Coordinates of C-alpha atoms in Angstrom, one line a residue:
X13 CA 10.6 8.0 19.3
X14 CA 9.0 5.2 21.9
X15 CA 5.8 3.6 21.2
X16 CA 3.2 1.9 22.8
X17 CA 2.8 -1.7 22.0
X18 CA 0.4 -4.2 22.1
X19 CA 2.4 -7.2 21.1
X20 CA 1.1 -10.8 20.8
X21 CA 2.5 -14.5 19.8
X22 CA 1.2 -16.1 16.0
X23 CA -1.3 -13.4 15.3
X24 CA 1.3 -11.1 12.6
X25 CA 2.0 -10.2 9.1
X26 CA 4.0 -7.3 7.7
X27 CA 2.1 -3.6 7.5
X28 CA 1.6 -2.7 4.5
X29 CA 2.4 1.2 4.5
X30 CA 5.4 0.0 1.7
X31 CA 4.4 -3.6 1.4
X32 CA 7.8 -5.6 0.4
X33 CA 5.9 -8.1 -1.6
X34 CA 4.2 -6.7 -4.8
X35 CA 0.3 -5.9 -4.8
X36 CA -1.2 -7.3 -8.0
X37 CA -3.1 -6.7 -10.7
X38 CA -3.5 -9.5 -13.2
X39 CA -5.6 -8.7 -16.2
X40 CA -6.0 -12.6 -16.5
X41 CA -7.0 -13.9 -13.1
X42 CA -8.1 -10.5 -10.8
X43 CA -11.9 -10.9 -9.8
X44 CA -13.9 -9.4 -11.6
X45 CA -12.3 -10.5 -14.6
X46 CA -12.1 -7.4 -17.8
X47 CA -15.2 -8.2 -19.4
X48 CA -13.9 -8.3 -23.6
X49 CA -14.8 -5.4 -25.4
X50 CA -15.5 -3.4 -22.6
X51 CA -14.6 0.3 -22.3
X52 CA -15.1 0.4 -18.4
X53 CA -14.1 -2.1 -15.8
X54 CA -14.0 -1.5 -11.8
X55 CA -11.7 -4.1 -9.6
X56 CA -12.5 -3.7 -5.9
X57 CA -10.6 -4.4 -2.9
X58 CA -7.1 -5.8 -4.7
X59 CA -3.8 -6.4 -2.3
X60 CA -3.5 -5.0 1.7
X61 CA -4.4 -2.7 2.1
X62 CA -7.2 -2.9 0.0
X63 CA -7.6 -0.3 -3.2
X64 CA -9.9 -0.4 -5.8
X65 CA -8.6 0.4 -9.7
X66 CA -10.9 2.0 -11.9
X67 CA -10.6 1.5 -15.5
X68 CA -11.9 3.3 -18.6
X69 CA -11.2 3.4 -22.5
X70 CA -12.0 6.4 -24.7
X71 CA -10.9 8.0 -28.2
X72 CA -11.7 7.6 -31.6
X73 CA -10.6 4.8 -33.2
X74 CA -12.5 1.4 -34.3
X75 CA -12.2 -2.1 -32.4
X76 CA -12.1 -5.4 -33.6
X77 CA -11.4 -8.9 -31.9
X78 CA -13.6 -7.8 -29.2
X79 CA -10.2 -5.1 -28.0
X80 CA -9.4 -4.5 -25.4
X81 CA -8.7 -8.1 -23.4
X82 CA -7.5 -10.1 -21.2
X83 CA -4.4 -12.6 -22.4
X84 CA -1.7 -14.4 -20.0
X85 CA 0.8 -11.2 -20.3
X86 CA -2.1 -8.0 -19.8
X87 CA -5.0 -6.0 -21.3
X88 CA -4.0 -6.4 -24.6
X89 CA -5.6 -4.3 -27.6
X90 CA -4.6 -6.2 -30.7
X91 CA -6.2 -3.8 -33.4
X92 CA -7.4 -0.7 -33.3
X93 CA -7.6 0.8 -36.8
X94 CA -7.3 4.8 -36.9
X95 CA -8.8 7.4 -39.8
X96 CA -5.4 9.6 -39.1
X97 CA -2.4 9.6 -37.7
X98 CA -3.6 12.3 -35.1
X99 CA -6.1 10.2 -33.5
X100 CA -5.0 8.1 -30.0
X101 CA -6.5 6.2 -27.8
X102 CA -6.4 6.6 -24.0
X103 CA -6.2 4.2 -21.3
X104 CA -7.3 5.5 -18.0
X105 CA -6.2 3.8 -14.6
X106 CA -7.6 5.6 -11.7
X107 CA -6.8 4.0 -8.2
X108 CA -9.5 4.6 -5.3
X109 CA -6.2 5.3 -3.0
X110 CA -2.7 6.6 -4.2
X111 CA -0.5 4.0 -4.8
X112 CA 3.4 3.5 -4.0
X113 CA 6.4 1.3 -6.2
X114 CA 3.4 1.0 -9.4
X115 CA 4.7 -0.3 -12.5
X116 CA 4.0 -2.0 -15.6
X117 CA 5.7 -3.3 -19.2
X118 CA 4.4 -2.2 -22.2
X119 CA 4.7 -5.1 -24.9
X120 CA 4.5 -5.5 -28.5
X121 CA 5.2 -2.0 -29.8
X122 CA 5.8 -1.8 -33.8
X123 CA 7.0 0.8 -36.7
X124 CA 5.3 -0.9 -39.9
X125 CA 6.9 0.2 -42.9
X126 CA 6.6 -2.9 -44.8
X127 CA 3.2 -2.6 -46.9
X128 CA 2.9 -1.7 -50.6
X129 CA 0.7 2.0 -49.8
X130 CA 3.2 4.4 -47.4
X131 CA 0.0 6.1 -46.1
X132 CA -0.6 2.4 -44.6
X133 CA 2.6 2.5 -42.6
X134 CA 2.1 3.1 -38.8
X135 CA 4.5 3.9 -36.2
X136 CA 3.1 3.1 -32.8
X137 CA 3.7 6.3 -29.9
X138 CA 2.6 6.2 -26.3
X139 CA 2.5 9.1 -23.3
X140 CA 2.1 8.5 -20.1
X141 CA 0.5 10.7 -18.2
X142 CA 0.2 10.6 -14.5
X143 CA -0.3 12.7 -11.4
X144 CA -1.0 12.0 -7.9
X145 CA -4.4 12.8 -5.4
X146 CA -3.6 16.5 -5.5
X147 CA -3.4 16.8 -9.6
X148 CA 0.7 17.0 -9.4
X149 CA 2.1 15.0 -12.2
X150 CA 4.2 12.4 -11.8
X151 CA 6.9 11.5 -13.9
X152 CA 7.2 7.9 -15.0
X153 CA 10.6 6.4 -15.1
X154 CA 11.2 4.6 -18.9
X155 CA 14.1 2.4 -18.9
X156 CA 16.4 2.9 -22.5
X157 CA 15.8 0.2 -25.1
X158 CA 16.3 -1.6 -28.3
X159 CA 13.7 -0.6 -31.2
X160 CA 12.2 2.4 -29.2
X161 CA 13.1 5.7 -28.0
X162 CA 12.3 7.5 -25.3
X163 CA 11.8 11.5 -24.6
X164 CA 10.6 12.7 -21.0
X165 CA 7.3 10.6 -20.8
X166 CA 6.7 9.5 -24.4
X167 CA 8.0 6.4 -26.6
X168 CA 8.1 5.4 -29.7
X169 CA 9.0 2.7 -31.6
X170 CA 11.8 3.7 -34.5
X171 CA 13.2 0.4 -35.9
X172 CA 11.4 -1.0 -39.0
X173 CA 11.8 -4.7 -37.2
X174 CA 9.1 -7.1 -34.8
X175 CA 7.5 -5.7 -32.3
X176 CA 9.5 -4.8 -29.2
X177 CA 8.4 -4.7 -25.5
X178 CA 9.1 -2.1 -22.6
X179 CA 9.9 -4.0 -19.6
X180 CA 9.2 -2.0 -17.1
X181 CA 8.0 1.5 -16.9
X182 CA 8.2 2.4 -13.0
X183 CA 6.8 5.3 -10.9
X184 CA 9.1 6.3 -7.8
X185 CA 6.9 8.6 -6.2
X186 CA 3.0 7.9 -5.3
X187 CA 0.3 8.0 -7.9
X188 CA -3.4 8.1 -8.4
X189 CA -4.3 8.1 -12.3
X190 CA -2.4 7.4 -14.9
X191 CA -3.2 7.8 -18.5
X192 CA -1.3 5.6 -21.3
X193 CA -2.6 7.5 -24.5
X194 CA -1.5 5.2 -27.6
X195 CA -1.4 6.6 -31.0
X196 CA 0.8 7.1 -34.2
X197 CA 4.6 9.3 -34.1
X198 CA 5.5 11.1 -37.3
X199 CA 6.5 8.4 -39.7
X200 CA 2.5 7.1 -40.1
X201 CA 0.8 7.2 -42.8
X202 CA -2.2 9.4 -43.9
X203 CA -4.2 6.2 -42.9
X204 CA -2.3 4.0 -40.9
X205 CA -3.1 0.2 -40.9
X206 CA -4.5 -1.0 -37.5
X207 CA -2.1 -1.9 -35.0
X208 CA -2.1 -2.3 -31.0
X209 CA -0.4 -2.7 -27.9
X210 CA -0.7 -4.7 -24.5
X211 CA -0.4 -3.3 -21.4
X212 CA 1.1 -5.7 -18.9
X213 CA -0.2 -7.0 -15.6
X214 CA 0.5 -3.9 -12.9
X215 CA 2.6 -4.2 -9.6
X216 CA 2.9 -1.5 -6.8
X217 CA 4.0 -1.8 -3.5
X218 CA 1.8 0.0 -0.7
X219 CA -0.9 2.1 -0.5
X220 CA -1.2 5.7 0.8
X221 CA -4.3 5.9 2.9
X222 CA -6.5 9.0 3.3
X223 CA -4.7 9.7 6.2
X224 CA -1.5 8.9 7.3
X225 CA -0.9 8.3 11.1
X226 CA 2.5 9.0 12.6
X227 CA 1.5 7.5 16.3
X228 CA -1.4 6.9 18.0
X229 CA -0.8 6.8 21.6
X230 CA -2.4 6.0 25.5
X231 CA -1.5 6.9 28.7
X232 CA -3.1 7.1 32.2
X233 CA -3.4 10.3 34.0
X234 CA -4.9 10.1 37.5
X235 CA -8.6 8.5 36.9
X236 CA -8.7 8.7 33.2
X237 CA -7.0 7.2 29.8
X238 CA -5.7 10.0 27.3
X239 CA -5.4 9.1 24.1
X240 CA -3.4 11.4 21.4
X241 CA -2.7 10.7 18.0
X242 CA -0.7 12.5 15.1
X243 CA -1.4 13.0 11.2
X244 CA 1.2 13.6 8.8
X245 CA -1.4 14.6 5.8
X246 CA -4.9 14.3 5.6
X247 CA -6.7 14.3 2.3
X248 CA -10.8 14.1 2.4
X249 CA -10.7 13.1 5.8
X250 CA -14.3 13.4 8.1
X251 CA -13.5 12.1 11.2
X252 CA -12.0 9.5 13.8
X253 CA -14.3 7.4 15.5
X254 CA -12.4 6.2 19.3
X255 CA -13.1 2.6 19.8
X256 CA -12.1 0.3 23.0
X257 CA -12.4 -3.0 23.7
X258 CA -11.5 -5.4 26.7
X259 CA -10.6 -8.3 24.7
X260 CA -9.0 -7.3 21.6
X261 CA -12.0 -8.3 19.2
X262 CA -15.1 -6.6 20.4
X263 CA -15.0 -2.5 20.1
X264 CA -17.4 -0.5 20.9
X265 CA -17.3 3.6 20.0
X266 CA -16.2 5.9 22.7
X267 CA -16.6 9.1 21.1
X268 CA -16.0 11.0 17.7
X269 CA -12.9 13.9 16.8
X270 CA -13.6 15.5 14.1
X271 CA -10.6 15.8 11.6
X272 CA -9.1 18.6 9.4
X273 CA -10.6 17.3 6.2
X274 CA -7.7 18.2 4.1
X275 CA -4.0 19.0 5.4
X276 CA -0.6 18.7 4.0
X277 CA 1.1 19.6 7.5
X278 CA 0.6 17.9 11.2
X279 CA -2.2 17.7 13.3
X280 CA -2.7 17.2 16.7
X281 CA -5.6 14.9 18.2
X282 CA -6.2 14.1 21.5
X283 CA -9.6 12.3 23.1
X284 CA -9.9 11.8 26.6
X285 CA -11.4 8.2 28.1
X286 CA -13.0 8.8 31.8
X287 CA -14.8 5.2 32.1
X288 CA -11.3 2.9 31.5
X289 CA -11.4 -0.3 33.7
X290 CA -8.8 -1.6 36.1
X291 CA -7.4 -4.1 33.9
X292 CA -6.3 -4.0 30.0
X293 CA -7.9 -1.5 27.9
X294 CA -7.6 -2.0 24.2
X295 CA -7.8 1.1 21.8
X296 CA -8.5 1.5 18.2
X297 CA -9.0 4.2 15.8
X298 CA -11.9 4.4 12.4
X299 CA -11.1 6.9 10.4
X300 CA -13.8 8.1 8.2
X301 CA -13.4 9.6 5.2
X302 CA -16.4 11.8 3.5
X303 CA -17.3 9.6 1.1
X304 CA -18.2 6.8 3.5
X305 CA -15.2 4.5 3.3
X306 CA -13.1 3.4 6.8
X307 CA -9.4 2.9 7.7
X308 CA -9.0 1.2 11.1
X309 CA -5.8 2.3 13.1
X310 CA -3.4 -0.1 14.7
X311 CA -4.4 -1.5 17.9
X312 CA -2.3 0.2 21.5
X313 CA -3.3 -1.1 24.9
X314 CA -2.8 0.6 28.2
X315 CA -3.0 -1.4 32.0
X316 CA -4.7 1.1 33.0
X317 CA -3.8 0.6 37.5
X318 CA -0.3 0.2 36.1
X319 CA 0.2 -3.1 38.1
X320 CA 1.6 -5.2 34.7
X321 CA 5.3 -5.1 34.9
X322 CA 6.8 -2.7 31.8
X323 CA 7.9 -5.7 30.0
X324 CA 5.7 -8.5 29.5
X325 CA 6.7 -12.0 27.4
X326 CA 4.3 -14.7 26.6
X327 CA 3.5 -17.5 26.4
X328 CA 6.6 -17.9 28.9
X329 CA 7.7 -20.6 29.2
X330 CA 8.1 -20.6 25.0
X331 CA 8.9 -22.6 22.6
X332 CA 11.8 -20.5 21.3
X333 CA 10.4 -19.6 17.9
X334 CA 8.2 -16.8 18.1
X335 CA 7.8 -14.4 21.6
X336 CA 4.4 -12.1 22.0
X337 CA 5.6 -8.9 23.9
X338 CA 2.9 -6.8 25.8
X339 CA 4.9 -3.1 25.9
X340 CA 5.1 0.1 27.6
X341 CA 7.1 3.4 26.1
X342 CA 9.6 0.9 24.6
X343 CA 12.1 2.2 21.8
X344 CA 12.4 -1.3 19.8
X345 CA 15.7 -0.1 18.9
X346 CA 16.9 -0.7 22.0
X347 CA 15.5 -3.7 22.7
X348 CA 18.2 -6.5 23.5
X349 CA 17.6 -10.6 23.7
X350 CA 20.5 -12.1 25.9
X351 CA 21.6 -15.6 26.9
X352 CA 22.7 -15.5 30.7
X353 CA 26.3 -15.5 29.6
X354 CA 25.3 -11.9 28.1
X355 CA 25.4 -13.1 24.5
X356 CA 23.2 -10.8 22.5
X357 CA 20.8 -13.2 20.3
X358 CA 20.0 -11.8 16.7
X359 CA 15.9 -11.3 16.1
X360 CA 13.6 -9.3 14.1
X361 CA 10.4 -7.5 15.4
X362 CA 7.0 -8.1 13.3
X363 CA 4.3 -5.9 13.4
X364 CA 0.7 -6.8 12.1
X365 CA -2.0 -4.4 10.7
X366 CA -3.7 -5.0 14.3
X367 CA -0.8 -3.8 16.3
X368 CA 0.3 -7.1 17.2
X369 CA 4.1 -7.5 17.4
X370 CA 6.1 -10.7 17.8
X371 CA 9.2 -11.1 18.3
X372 CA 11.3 -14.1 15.8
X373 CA 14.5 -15.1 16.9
X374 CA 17.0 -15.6 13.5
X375 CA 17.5 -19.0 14.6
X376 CA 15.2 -21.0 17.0
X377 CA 16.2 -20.5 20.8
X378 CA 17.6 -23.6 22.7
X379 CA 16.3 -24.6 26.2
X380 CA 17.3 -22.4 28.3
X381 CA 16.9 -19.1 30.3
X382 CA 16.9 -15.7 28.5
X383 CA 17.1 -12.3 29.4
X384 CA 14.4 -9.6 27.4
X385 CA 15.5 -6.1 28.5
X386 CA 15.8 -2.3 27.0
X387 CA 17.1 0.8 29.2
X388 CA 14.9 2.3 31.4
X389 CA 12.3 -1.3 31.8
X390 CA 12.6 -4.2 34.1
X391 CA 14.0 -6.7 32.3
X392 CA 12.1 -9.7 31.8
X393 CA 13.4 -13.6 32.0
X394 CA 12.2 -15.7 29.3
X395 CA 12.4 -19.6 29.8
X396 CA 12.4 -21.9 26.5
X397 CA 11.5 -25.7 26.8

C-alpha cells in the first residue's frame, strides 16, 4: 500500500495505535489521586492517546482502615470483614476507550486456617470478569503459581501459608471493563475473619479509538483536491469534520461527512476540496463521536500545482542525524538511503501523531553526499556537513 506523507525534521514521537512503552496507571501518583475510602474515583486523560478509567466499588461487606487505598504497590483493600462466605466484593474498571496489552498483579492473596473458631477461617477467591466495547468477554490470561490455583478466570489461594501474589494477569485481546469480584472459595468459614487484597498499579499498551482509520488520503484532480479516507470499524461514531491549513498549525473546517455511527466492516469516505491554493495544502481530519469527545487524524499534505519534486529532504544540507521527508505515493518499504558508492545505509522511519515522519539514520551520517530514492520517484541527493 503507498501513502501520502507529510514528513518533517525534530517534530516526532511513536503513534500510539500499540504504544511500545506501557501506559500507566499508578494508584500512588496518577492525578487525581484515589481519594481513601472512596467507592468511586474517575482518572481523566492518562497516557497517548489519552483515556479516561472509571472506577467504582460495590457489594456487601464492611470497611475499615479507610479500604480501599492507595500504597506504593496499588489500590490496596486491607480488610473487609464479610457476614458469609457467599458475599464478594466487586471492583469495577471501566475505560472511556478500549484498551490494548492491559495487565495487572494481584498481591497478597491468603487461605487462613490458623484461628482457634473454623467458621473464622477464610480462603480468599477472585473472578475476573471482562468484555470488550461490544459486551464480548474477554478472557484474562492467569499465569500458574505457588499457593494459588487457577480455573478459566477464577483463583484461589489453597496453601495454608503467607499471603502470595499473582504477578501478572494479562489480557491479549482489547478491553473495556473489567470486574475483579473478590470473595471467599469453599474452605471459609460460616463467618470468615476479614481479609483483603491489593490490586497492583495497571499497564496497557495502546488505545483503540472510536474509529480506526486505515488511510486518509489527497490527491489533485484537474482544479480541485479529493480527499478519501477509510474505516476499519466504527463504534458511536457522529461525524468527520475536514480541516486544512496552509501552515501546519492553523486549520480551519472545510466541510462535515457524516459517518456510519456504528460498523464492524469498511467504509468508504471521500470529501471533495474546490478552493485548494497553488502551493502546500495541509489536511486533517476531527472525528466526532456522539457524545461530544474528538479524535484528530494524522496530518497528509498535497502540492497542489504539482511543481515540488516527488521526493523532498530537508533541511538539506543536514546534519546527518535526523532527515524530514516531504512525500508523494511513496511505499516506505521501498525506500533506500545510499552512499555514492551504492552502499545501502541502515535507518528507521518515525512517524508522529501529526503525520510528521523523520527519517534516523542507525548511526550518524558522515560528510558527504547521499542518495534518497524509491522506484518510481526522482531520487533526491542529500548533502551532510
Amino acid at each position: 500500500m503507498k501513502y501520502g506523507y507529510l514528513l518533517s525534521a525534530g517534530l516526532f514521537a511513536l503513534l500510539n495505535f500499540s504504544s511500545a512503552v506501557a501506559q500507566d496507571l499508578d494508584f500512588n501518583t496518577t492525578m487525581p489521586l484515589y481519594p481513601d475510602g472512596a467507592a468511586s474515583h474517575s482518572y481523566m486523560g492518562i497516557g497517548t492517546p489519552a483515556v479516561n478509567v472509571d472506577i467504582s466499588v460495590s457489594g456487601p461487606g464492611q470497611f475499615s482502615n479507610a479500604s480501599p487505598n492507595r500504597t506504593g504497590t496499588g489500590l490496596s483493600t486491607p480488610s473487609v470483614d464479610f457476614n458469609s462466605p457467599s458475599e464478594t466484593k466487586n471492583y469495577s474498571f471501566t475505560f472511556g476507550d478500549p484498551v490494548t496489552g492491559l495487565e495487572f498483579s494481584l498481591i497478597a492473596l491468603q487461605y487462613k486456617i490458623d484461628f482457634t473458631n473454623p467458621q473464622s477461617y477464610y480462603q480468599d477467591k477472585i473472578t475476573i470478569i471482562a468484555v470488550d466495547e461490544f459486551g464480548n468477554s474477554v478472557t484474562p490470561v492467569i499465569p500458574a503459581g505457588t499457593g494459588y490455583i487457577v480455573n478459566g478466570n477464577e483463583i484461589l489461594a489453597n496453601t495454608p501459608s503467607p499471603s502470595v501474589d499473582v504477578n501478572k494477569v494479562r489480557f491479549l485481546t482489547k478491553v473495556k471493563t473489567v470486574t475483579i469480584v473478590f470473595g471467599n472459595g469453599p474452605m471459609a468459614g460460616a463467618d470468615p475473619r476479614p481479609q483483603g487484597f491489593t490490586i497492583g498499579d495497571m499497564d496497557w499498551t495502546g488505545v483503540v479509538l472510536p474509529v480506526e482509520l486505515s488511510y486518509f488520503r489527497a490527491k489533485s484532480i484537474g482544479s480541485v483536491v479529493q480527499l478519501t479516507w477509510e474505516t476499519s470499524s466504527e463504534r458511536n461514531a457522529r461525524y468527520f469534520s475536514v480541516e486544512h491549513s496552509l501552515n501546519v498549525s492553523d486549520f480551519t473546517p472545510i466541510g462535515r461527512v457524516m459517518a456510519s455511527g456504528d460498523a464492524t466492516r469498511r467504509q468508504f469516505y471521500s470529501f471533495v476540496d474546490d478552493q485548494s491554493h497553488q502551493m502546500t495544502n495541509y489536511y486533517r481530519l476531527q472525528q466526532v463521536d456522539r457524545d461530544g469527545s474528538t479524535h484528530y487524524s494524522k496530518i497528509i499534505a498535497l502540492r497542489h500545482d504539482n511543481r515540488l519534486p516527488d521526493l523532498a529532504v530537508y533541511p538539506n544540507p543536514s546534519d546527518g542525524h535526523s532527515i524530514g521527508l516531504q512525500c508523494n505515493e511513496l511505499d516506505p518499504a521501498t525506500l533506500q538511503l545510499t552512499d555514492l558508492t551504492g552502499q545501502k545505509i541502515a535507518f528507521r522511519l518515525e512517524e508522529s501523531a501529526a503525520g510528521h515522519i523523520t527519517l534516523l539514520p542507525q548511526k550518524t551520517l558522515k560528510t558527504g553526499v547521499y542518495i534518497l530514492h524509491a522506484p518510481g520517484l526522482k531520487a533526491v541527493r542529500l548533502l551532510v556537513h
